[in-house]
Amino acid sequence: MRFALLPTFCYFTAVCAQSSVVDSYVATESPIAKAGLLANVGPSGAKSSGAKAGIVIASPSTTNPNYLFTWTRDSALVFKVVADQFTTGQDSSLRTHIDQYFTAQQALQQVSNPVEQYQLEASQNPNSTLMEQLLRDHGEDRADGPALRATALITYANWLIANSNTTFVTNSLWPVIKLDLDYVSTFWNQSTFDLWEEVDSSSFFTTAVQHRALREGAILASKIGQSSVVSGYTTQAGSILCFLQSYWNPSVGYITANTGGGRSGKDANTALASIHTFDPTAGCDAVTFQPCSDKALSSLKVYVDSFRSIYGINSGIASNAAVATGRYPEDVYFNGNPWYLATAAVAEQLYDALIVWKQQGSITITSTSLAFFKQFSSSITAGTYASSMSTYTSLISGIQTFADGFLAINAKYTPSNGGLSEQFDKNSGSPLSAVDLTWSYASALTVFAARSGISPASWGAEGLVVPSGTCSAQTGQTVTITFNVVATTQFGENIFLTGSLDALTDWSTSNPIPLSAANYPTWSVTVTLPANTNFEYKYIRIFNGAVTWESDPNNSNTTPGTGTLVINDTWR
């Protein structure tokens, strides 16, 4: 049966009732969520038959929708949970799973990709066979995957170092981690599909996790004597942190999740970014949008409020109480519904905030976060409230109740067997879409841990400042680049250019950029590209419809901040 919001065994107040419901839900759902997560991990998972060791399937669902795939991002988020539980001593039996995940990712990371032939986030069959599909057509070239995989493996690496196994980290883990960090460092300033694989633009979540990965990657590199990369990673992290600030929209008081797509930008993306970049040593830092920062709290309120009137199950709920939330208010996927992981993310951000407030013994309210705090005290004003003050105590209690309210909603709409699908119906509350979604189970485990006061290790966010000057990328400036390549051809054969940027046709072979043979055997073309941008490219031959690529590796270069650049190549 479902968990009722007001159980009969608590006679005192609605708050008492809700707390009891959530306590019961956490106790009951925790082992179910963990078992559900592991059931979707090969080779022995009960619902992932055929998946190789360490491979995570998104869901065992094969129809409406078919989620029997593994994706780098989802797998990394799942194994960050597994790594956290292992490294914090919650479950020592998980180490074999982590080792198998590493081995699987080590292999998948090297799969040759027909779209970019390096690190684009390939959709794989559970048995690790590369699907023959153009990733761009399916919206799956997500740039958050490498960053998140690096973070999951760095968590394990730090534990190994602390337990006298630095050699394995240096010789085995580091080469894999470094490839992901190098990818992030090189390509962070390119647009990518958003968290939901629908909008091709800049994404707050992606930028935030990329920043984190490079910061903690630089720290790990220093630990194991790989100092040559530290400066480069740190410099790029500074540029990313600078760009991260651009997502904040002060006029409306929220973080704009995506820079494109024609949406409002109110999106679970922002709460998810906040909890996945939580660093308890950073306090309520607004530069990194920590969970208790004024900007993150203001944004959370705007995001939550956007769902109050669009879901039937939220009808009649007070304007300062918890409601079910989804991906974004304009969502039409399965007709647009609440998601378990989105609703849990709101609770988790609040629990993370409570951890820091209790740790520092005070709550600071600014004009930016005032609207958030007025939900708990209509007369409250900006200022700092110490733990010795009644206002602090009242706020801590009110926000704890508010956070529990979101878990109580998930509890209400969790079926009797504890199974967590992707969504639940906005009018009836019935589970919808992919069954046993691995990410849903992972989100349950992380929010339960946050509620119990468990905080993650620091990743280096404390004391960070935005570099002075102008962000080094994503400024909208462009430069002119001339490509020259010496290539002999037969009659009817032509040379084309394609590469990793939109302006280079995103590795397309159906509409590549034609080069002129006016100065044969030198073929030439001049194109306009974004300034201060790293990119990769290749020349291709097309003859009678047949496409021939240059030999590996890809060519690479960086556009200047201003002016022009001439690139002279010879066909390989």
XYZ file of C-alpha atoms in Angstrom:
572
model
C 0.000 0.000 0.000
C 1.027 3.613 -0.402
C 2.252 5.701 2.495
C -0.603 7.934 3.683
C 0.349 11.529 4.354
C -1.488 11.628 7.677
C -1.147 8.234 9.442
C -3.407 7.499 12.378
C -0.568 6.631 14.769
C 0.513 10.262 15.239
C -2.033 12.311 17.177
C -0.257 15.605 17.752
C 0.204 17.728 14.639
C 0.379 17.447 10.895
C 4.128 18.026 11.207
C 4.448 15.064 13.531
C 2.406 12.966 11.135
C 4.479 13.945 8.139
C 7.752 13.281 9.952
C 6.542 9.829 10.930
C 5.524 9.071 7.367
C 8.926 10.081 6.046
C 10.743 8.144 8.768
C 8.757 5.065 7.799
C 9.304 5.656 4.080
C 13.059 6.037 4.485
C 13.299 2.883 6.571
C 11.197 0.851 4.139
C 12.389 2.276 0.831
C 16.137 2.400 1.547
C 16.793 -1.344 1.100
C 14.341 -1.485 -1.822
C 16.085 1.385 -3.604
C 19.499 -0.143 -3.100
C 18.337 -3.541 -4.320
C 16.576 -1.884 -7.259
C 19.739 -0.031 -8.231
C 21.946 -3.127 -8.056
C 19.363 -5.183 -9.952
C 20.105 -2.961 -12.953
C 23.873 -3.511 -12.856
C 25.565 -6.358 -14.713
C 26.587 -9.089 -14.607
C 24.442 -10.466 -11.791
C 21.679 -7.864 -11.494
C 18.258 -9.474 -11.338
C 16.849 -7.151 -14.022
C 19.941 -6.646 -16.188
C 20.381 -10.091 -17.668
C 22.923 -10.026 -20.483
C 24.646 -6.856 -19.326
C 28.372 -7.239 -18.887
C 30.114 -6.656 -15.582
C 29.872 -3.056 -14.404
C 27.355 -2.003 -17.053
C 24.364 -0.023 -15.737
C 21.106 -0.197 -17.644
C 18.895 2.864 -17.377
C 15.807 0.693 -16.862
C 14.691 -2.819 -17.753
C 11.832 -1.226 -19.714
C 11.931 -2.266 -23.395
C 8.754 -0.625 -24.711
C 7.062 2.740 -24.237
C 9.813 3.744 -23.590
C 12.749 1.523 -24.441
C 15.410 2.373 -21.848
C 17.406 -0.834 -22.101
C 20.561 1.163 -22.744
C 23.506 2.378 -20.748
C 24.598 6.018 -20.812
C 27.783 7.479 -19.437
C 26.026 10.200 -17.455
C 23.394 7.984 -15.822
C 25.959 5.295 -15.042
C 28.301 7.824 -13.444
C 25.540 9.282 -11.255
C 24.635 5.776 -10.127
C 28.203 4.797 -9.353
C 28.887 8.041 -7.518
C 26.224 6.814 -5.078
C 27.838 3.378 -4.938
C 31.299 4.910 -4.418
C 30.004 7.205 -1.672
C 28.375 4.332 0.181
C 31.550 2.275 -0.072
C 34.076 4.987 0.761
C 32.101 6.249 3.765
C 31.940 2.758 5.232
C 28.211 2.247 4.706
C 28.688 -0.928 2.649
C 32.063 -2.601 2.195
C 30.600 -5.199 -0.188
C 30.308 -2.674 -3.015
C 33.985 -2.590 -3.965
C 33.663 -5.386 -6.512
C 30.908 -3.426 -8.273
C 33.116 -0.321 -8.407
C 36.052 -2.269 -9.833
C 33.776 -3.775 -12.480
C 32.366 -0.348 -13.322
C 35.886 1.005 -13.789
C 36.842 -1.867 -16.084
C 33.694 -1.400 -18.160
C 34.181 2.349 -18.486
C 37.832 1.884 -19.364
C 36.680 -0.149 -22.356
C 33.726 2.057 -23.342
C 35.820 5.203 -23.152
C 37.976 3.872 -25.990
C 35.146 2.905 -28.342
C 35.671 4.558 -31.721
C 32.728 6.832 -32.363
C 31.578 7.490 -35.925
C 30.458 10.978 -34.995
C 33.545 12.319 -33.272
C 35.830 9.301 -32.880
C 36.770 10.107 -29.318
C 34.733 10.772 -26.269
C 31.217 11.800 -27.249
C 28.828 10.053 -24.994
C 28.059 6.865 -26.836
C 24.818 5.020 -26.277
C 25.690 1.386 -25.829
C 23.778 -1.866 -25.783
C 23.934 -3.488 -22.335
C 26.470 -5.989 -23.655
C 28.743 -3.071 -24.579
C 28.300 -3.453 -28.327
C 28.297 -0.029 -29.945
C 24.917 0.833 -31.401
C 25.188 1.859 -35.027
C 23.468 5.203 -34.813
C 24.500 8.784 -35.243
C 24.429 10.192 -31.738
C 23.590 13.679 -32.892
C 20.355 12.416 -34.419
C 19.297 11.075 -31.035
C 20.420 14.028 -28.949
C 22.904 11.982 -26.975
C 26.161 13.900 -27.353
C 26.007 15.055 -23.749
C 29.117 16.694 -22.376
C 28.269 16.047 -18.726
C 29.083 12.320 -18.942
C 32.893 12.548 -18.967
C 32.867 15.044 -16.078
C 30.559 12.892 -13.958
C 32.504 9.712 -14.710
C 35.708 11.456 -13.647
C 34.051 12.544 -10.396
C 32.822 9.019 -9.613
C 36.273 7.540 -10.237
C 38.038 10.325 -8.311
C 35.901 9.466 -5.277
C 37.216 5.910 -5.465
C 40.768 7.101 -6.188
C 40.826 9.269 -3.067
C 39.752 6.298 -0.955
C 42.441 4.099 -2.500
C 45.114 6.716 -1.788
C 43.932 7.010 1.804
C 44.212 3.220 2.062
C 47.754 2.949 0.720
C 46.984 2.013 -2.865
C 48.350 5.005 -4.733
C 50.081 2.777 -7.277
C 46.799 1.450 -8.662
C 45.442 4.980 -8.862
C 48.475 6.253 -10.746
C 48.875 3.312 -13.100
C 45.257 2.318 -13.756
C 42.656 4.849 -12.646
C 44.485 8.027 -13.557
C 44.860 7.351 -17.310
C 41.074 6.904 -17.582
C 40.294 9.891 -15.375
C 42.772 12.045 -17.285
C 41.145 11.285 -20.639
C 37.814 12.508 -19.283
C 39.361 15.593 -17.710
C 41.257 16.397 -20.885
C 37.999 16.135 -22.804
C 36.270 18.508 -20.391
C 39.193 20.915 -20.477
C 39.179 20.966 -24.273
C 35.477 20.966 -25.110
C 33.670 22.563 -22.154
C 32.902 25.719 -24.139
C 30.902 23.980 -26.840
C 27.135 23.743 -26.748
C 25.677 20.339 -25.984
C 22.346 18.669 -25.452
C 20.811 19.453 -22.092
C 20.205 17.144 -19.161
C 17.047 15.811 -20.828
C 18.590 15.380 -24.316
C 16.180 17.842 -25.891
C 17.795 21.278 -26.197
C 21.146 21.948 -27.866
C 22.576 24.878 -25.931
C 24.644 25.647 -22.871
C 23.399 23.837 -19.755
C 23.835 24.939 -16.143
C 24.085 21.354 -14.913
C 26.754 20.499 -17.465
C 28.812 23.610 -16.749
C 28.596 23.072 -12.989
C 29.716 19.431 -13.038
C 32.470 20.198 -15.540
C 33.808 22.867 -13.183
C 33.752 20.442 -10.275
C 35.506 17.689 -12.234
C 38.434 19.891 -13.221
C 38.859 21.275 -9.682
C 38.953 17.860 -8.018
C 40.951 16.457 -10.916
C 43.656 19.056 -10.325
C 43.742 18.137 -6.627
C 44.057 14.433 -7.427
C 46.793 15.120 -9.977
C 48.804 16.962 -7.312
C 48.419 14.053 -4.899
C 49.861 11.516 -7.315
C 52.618 13.645 -8.798
C 50.951 14.529 -12.095
C 51.728 18.210 -11.651
C 52.044 18.961 -15.367
C 48.271 19.083 -15.820
C 47.361 21.030 -12.686
C 47.829 24.515 -14.085
C 45.874 23.758 -17.250
C 42.955 22.214 -15.396
C 42.887 25.045 -12.868
C 42.956 27.712 -15.556
C 40.123 26.103 -17.488
C 38.163 25.619 -14.258
C 38.462 29.356 -13.675
C 37.041 30.068 -17.116
C 34.192 27.636 -16.497
C 33.450 29.216 -13.116
C 33.347 32.592 -14.810
C 30.877 31.320 -17.395
C 28.797 29.603 -14.698
C 27.831 33.013 -13.331
C 26.082 33.906 -16.602
C 23.220 31.492 -15.920
C 21.992 33.591 -12.988
C 19.149 35.906 -13.968
C 18.861 38.586 -11.247
C 15.805 40.243 -12.760
C 13.643 37.165 -12.134
C 15.606 35.572 -9.304
C 16.473 32.186 -10.727
C 19.159 30.237 -12.524
C 18.329 29.835 -16.207
C 18.952 26.141 -16.785
C 19.450 26.307 -20.571
C 20.514 29.104 -22.857
C 18.371 27.835 -25.751
C 15.211 25.933 -26.548
C 12.677 28.695 -26.075
C 11.794 27.676 -22.515
C 11.577 29.659 -19.310
C 14.731 28.005 -17.959
C 12.951 26.917 -14.770
C 14.223 23.370 -14.568
C 15.166 20.565 -12.169
C 18.564 20.907 -13.832
C 19.431 23.660 -11.346
C 18.539 21.792 -8.139
C 20.303 18.698 -9.462
C 23.399 20.754 -10.217
C 23.379 22.208 -6.719
C 23.231 18.826 -4.984
C 25.769 17.194 -7.291
C 28.269 19.989 -6.662
C 27.587 20.239 -2.915
C 30.755 20.845 -0.904
C 30.067 21.244 2.833
C 33.328 23.151 3.357
C 32.160 25.888 0.971
C 29.347 26.997 3.242
C 26.630 28.976 1.478
C 28.891 30.165 -1.307
C 26.943 31.737 -4.168
C 29.819 31.620 -6.668
C 29.499 27.834 -6.887
C 25.733 27.957 -6.215
C 25.940 25.840 -3.057
C 22.587 24.463 -1.814
C 22.182 27.090 0.923
C 23.419 30.014 -1.165
C 20.988 32.859 -1.673
C 20.911 32.328 -5.444
C 20.317 28.572 -5.232
C 17.514 29.026 -2.684
C 15.837 31.793 -4.679
C 16.030 29.652 -7.797
C 14.632 26.648 -5.937
C 11.559 28.590 -4.881
C 10.867 29.811 -8.408
C 11.310 26.286 -9.776
C 9.000 24.689 -7.200
C 6.322 27.364 -7.551
C 6.188 26.798 -11.315
C 4.535 23.410 -10.699
C 1.920 24.449 -8.151
C -0.873 25.053 -10.655
C -0.076 22.650 -13.504
C -0.434 19.262 -11.774
C -3.777 18.036 -10.528
C -2.208 16.285 -7.533
C -0.858 19.671 -6.361
C -4.316 21.203 -6.246
C -5.316 22.626 -2.863
C -1.805 22.520 -1.394
C -0.783 25.670 0.479
C 1.510 28.071 -1.350
C 4.316 27.492 1.178
C 4.049 23.703 1.331
C 5.768 20.993 -0.680
C 4.396 19.927 -4.073
C 5.317 17.360 -6.702
C 7.803 18.686 -9.242
C 8.885 17.603 -12.695
C 11.641 18.384 -15.152
C 10.360 21.786 -16.278
C 6.886 23.351 -16.491
C 6.734 23.261 -20.318
C 7.405 19.492 -20.403
C 5.267 17.436 -22.800
C 7.093 14.084 -22.539
C 4.383 11.565 -21.545
C 2.170 14.665 -21.346
C 4.384 16.254 -18.687
C 4.400 14.770 -15.167
C 6.220 14.823 -11.838
C 9.422 12.806 -11.586
C 10.506 10.989 -8.443
C 14.097 12.151 -8.865
C 13.098 15.788 -9.440
C 10.902 15.905 -6.347
C 13.650 14.201 -4.332
C 16.210 16.724 -5.607
C 14.283 19.592 -4.001
C 14.298 17.802 -0.669
C 17.981 16.958 -1.000
C 18.995 20.554 -1.691
C 17.130 21.600 1.446
C 18.678 18.825 3.557
C 22.135 19.824 2.283
C 21.390 23.417 3.248
C 20.350 22.289 6.725
C 23.627 20.390 7.123
C 25.620 23.569 6.482
C 23.454 25.862 8.600
C 23.750 23.496 11.547
C 27.475 23.152 10.937
C 28.088 26.901 10.918
C 25.501 27.690 13.587
C 23.776 30.503 11.723
C 21.546 31.371 8.772
C 22.150 34.451 6.650
C 19.274 35.922 4.654
C 19.926 38.373 1.818
C 17.573 40.346 -0.362
C 18.051 37.611 -2.979
C 16.930 34.776 -0.701
C 14.333 36.749 1.277
C 11.359 35.440 -0.712
C 12.430 31.869 0.000
C 12.613 32.454 3.763
C 9.328 34.383 3.874
C 7.621 31.041 3.198
C 8.459 30.157 6.804
C 8.098 33.569 8.435
C 6.202 36.289 6.591
C 7.703 39.047 8.743
C 11.321 37.968 8.519
C 13.915 40.437 7.223
C 17.398 40.158 5.750
C 20.151 39.527 8.282
C 22.122 36.821 10.063
C 20.391 34.667 12.656
C 22.620 32.771 15.074
C 21.734 29.386 16.526
C 21.104 31.037 19.903
C 18.172 32.969 18.433
C 14.603 31.701 18.279
C 14.322 32.758 14.629
C 17.126 30.349 13.716
C 15.403 27.495 15.534
C 12.074 28.285 13.906
C 13.608 28.431 10.424
C 15.497 25.157 10.860
C 12.296 23.459 11.961
C 10.209 24.971 9.185
C 12.672 24.104 6.438
C 13.081 20.553 7.763
C 9.300 20.162 7.571
C 9.258 21.683 4.100
C 11.963 19.267 2.921
C 10.177 16.289 4.460
C 7.078 17.346 2.559
C 8.708 16.539 -0.775
C 9.719 13.085 0.425
C 6.212 12.589 1.776
C 4.873 13.232 -1.722
C 7.202 10.616 -3.196
C 6.115 8.270 -0.418
C 2.456 8.839 -1.208
C 2.931 7.941 -4.850
C 5.374 5.078 -4.418
C 3.566 1.756 -5.062
C 3.381 -0.926 -2.383
C 6.348 -2.858 -3.758
C 8.569 0.218 -3.473
C 9.366 0.247 -7.193
C 10.358 3.664 -8.548
C 9.487 4.442 -12.139
C 10.639 7.530 -13.956
C 7.439 9.552 -13.426
C 4.080 9.514 -11.693
C 0.856 10.791 -13.242
C 0.142 14.472 -12.613
C -3.544 13.803 -11.903
C -3.755 10.320 -10.411
C -0.257 9.808 -9.036
C 0.083 6.416 -10.722
C 3.608 5.408 -11.822
C 4.392 6.204 -15.461
C 7.058 5.732 -18.110
C 10.139 3.542 -17.578
C 9.815 1.114 -14.687
C 12.563 0.612 -12.109
C 14.544 3.629 -13.287
C 18.066 3.256 -11.927
C 18.460 7.004 -11.515
C 15.244 7.138 -9.461
C 16.682 4.578 -7.050
C 19.987 6.470 -6.891
C 18.162 9.718 -6.120
C 16.295 8.020 -3.266
C 19.554 6.836 -1.711
C 21.218 10.254 -1.926
C 18.265 12.149 -0.478
C 17.940 9.649 2.367
C 21.641 10.087 3.161
C 21.300 13.871 3.150
C 18.289 13.674 5.472
C 20.353 11.657 7.937
C 23.053 14.337 7.900
C 25.611 12.510 5.762
C 27.587 14.987 3.675
C 30.054 14.276 0.869
C 33.773 14.939 0.942
C 35.037 18.312 -0.223
C 35.971 18.681 -3.877
C 37.783 22.000 -3.527
C 34.971 24.562 -3.687
C 35.940 26.423 -0.529
C 37.162 29.969 -1.095
C 36.879 29.985 -4.882
C 36.528 33.339 -6.601
C 35.593 34.268 -10.141
C 38.719 35.205 -12.110
C 39.016 38.883 -12.905
C 38.460 40.004 -16.472
C 36.163 38.622 -19.125
C 35.160 34.997 -19.476
C 37.356 33.335 -22.062
C 34.580 31.669 -24.015
C 30.892 31.689 -24.875
C 31.003 35.462 -25.417
C 29.434 35.442 -28.855
C 32.529 36.853 -30.575
C 33.640 35.186 -33.796
C 36.830 35.000 -35.864
C 37.640 34.041 -39.453
C 39.548 30.785 -40.022
C 40.999 29.649 -43.359
C 41.613 25.940 -43.841
C 44.122 24.855 -46.499
C 44.867 21.205 -47.191
C 47.133 19.718 -49.838
C 45.333 16.723 -51.351
C 45.622 15.073 -54.762
C 42.356 13.726 -56.138
C 40.944 11.857 -59.097
C 38.431 13.386 -61.497
C 35.050 13.797 -59.769
C 36.486 13.475 -56.263
C 36.141 16.455 -53.903
C 37.475 17.461 -50.496
C 35.220 18.561 -47.639
C 35.644 19.744 -44.047
C 33.714 18.722 -40.924
C 34.379 19.006 -37.222
C 33.266 19.342 -33.635
C 31.488 22.727 -33.779
C 28.078 23.665 -35.135
C 29.870 25.906 -37.629
C 31.848 22.845 -38.750
C 28.616 20.826 -39.244
C 29.080 18.678 -36.117
C 30.958 15.847 -37.862
C 28.285 15.531 -40.519
C 29.065 13.630 -43.711
C 25.712 14.516 -45.281
C 26.308 18.281 -45.328
C 30.051 18.852 -44.853
C 31.725 22.111 -45.904
C 33.077 21.956 -49.494
C 36.579 23.226 -50.163
C 37.624 25.091 -53.332
C 40.199 23.554 -55.712
C 41.069 26.909 -57.306
C 44.701 26.495 -56.153
C 44.874 22.716 -56.664
C 46.416 20.598 -55.173
C 45.717 22.949 -52.273
C 42.028 22.910 -51.338
C 40.756 25.885 -49.316
C 37.760 27.282 -47.450
C 37.246 30.191 -45.046
C 34.683 29.864 -42.230
C 33.562 31.882 -39.228
C 34.028 30.185 -35.838
C 33.496 31.211 -32.183
C 36.460 33.070 -30.646
C 38.618 31.493 -27.926
C 37.291 28.033 -28.687
C 38.989 24.640 -28.850
C 37.855 22.435 -31.712
C 38.651 19.261 -33.614
C 38.221 18.650 -37.334
C 38.956 16.336 -40.257
C 38.938 16.497 -44.018
C 36.946 13.922 -45.978
C 36.918 12.822 -49.603
C 33.642 12.145 -51.368
C 33.645 10.271 -54.679
C 30.496 8.803 -56.259
C 28.765 9.136 -52.888
C 31.448 7.188 -51.009
C 33.015 8.958 -48.026
C 36.684 8.515 -47.057
C 37.946 10.023 -43.807
C 41.452 11.200 -43.063
C 43.477 8.913 -40.819
C 43.237 9.260 -37.029
C 43.784 11.166 -34.846
C 41.516 14.166 -35.337
C 43.167 17.490 -36.140
C 42.767 20.062 -33.358
C 43.280 23.778 -32.889
C 42.076 26.780 -30.887
C 40.557 29.903 -32.376
C 42.106 33.247 -31.377
C 40.260 35.867 -29.367
C 40.224 38.271 -32.290
C 41.383 38.515 -35.870
C 42.037 35.644 -38.278
C 43.857 32.320 -38.427
C 45.217 30.321 -41.377
C 45.617 26.555 -40.940
C 47.801 24.681 -43.416
C 47.444 20.882 -43.541
C 48.351 17.940 -45.714
C 45.921 15.061 -46.245
C 46.728 12.079 -44.016
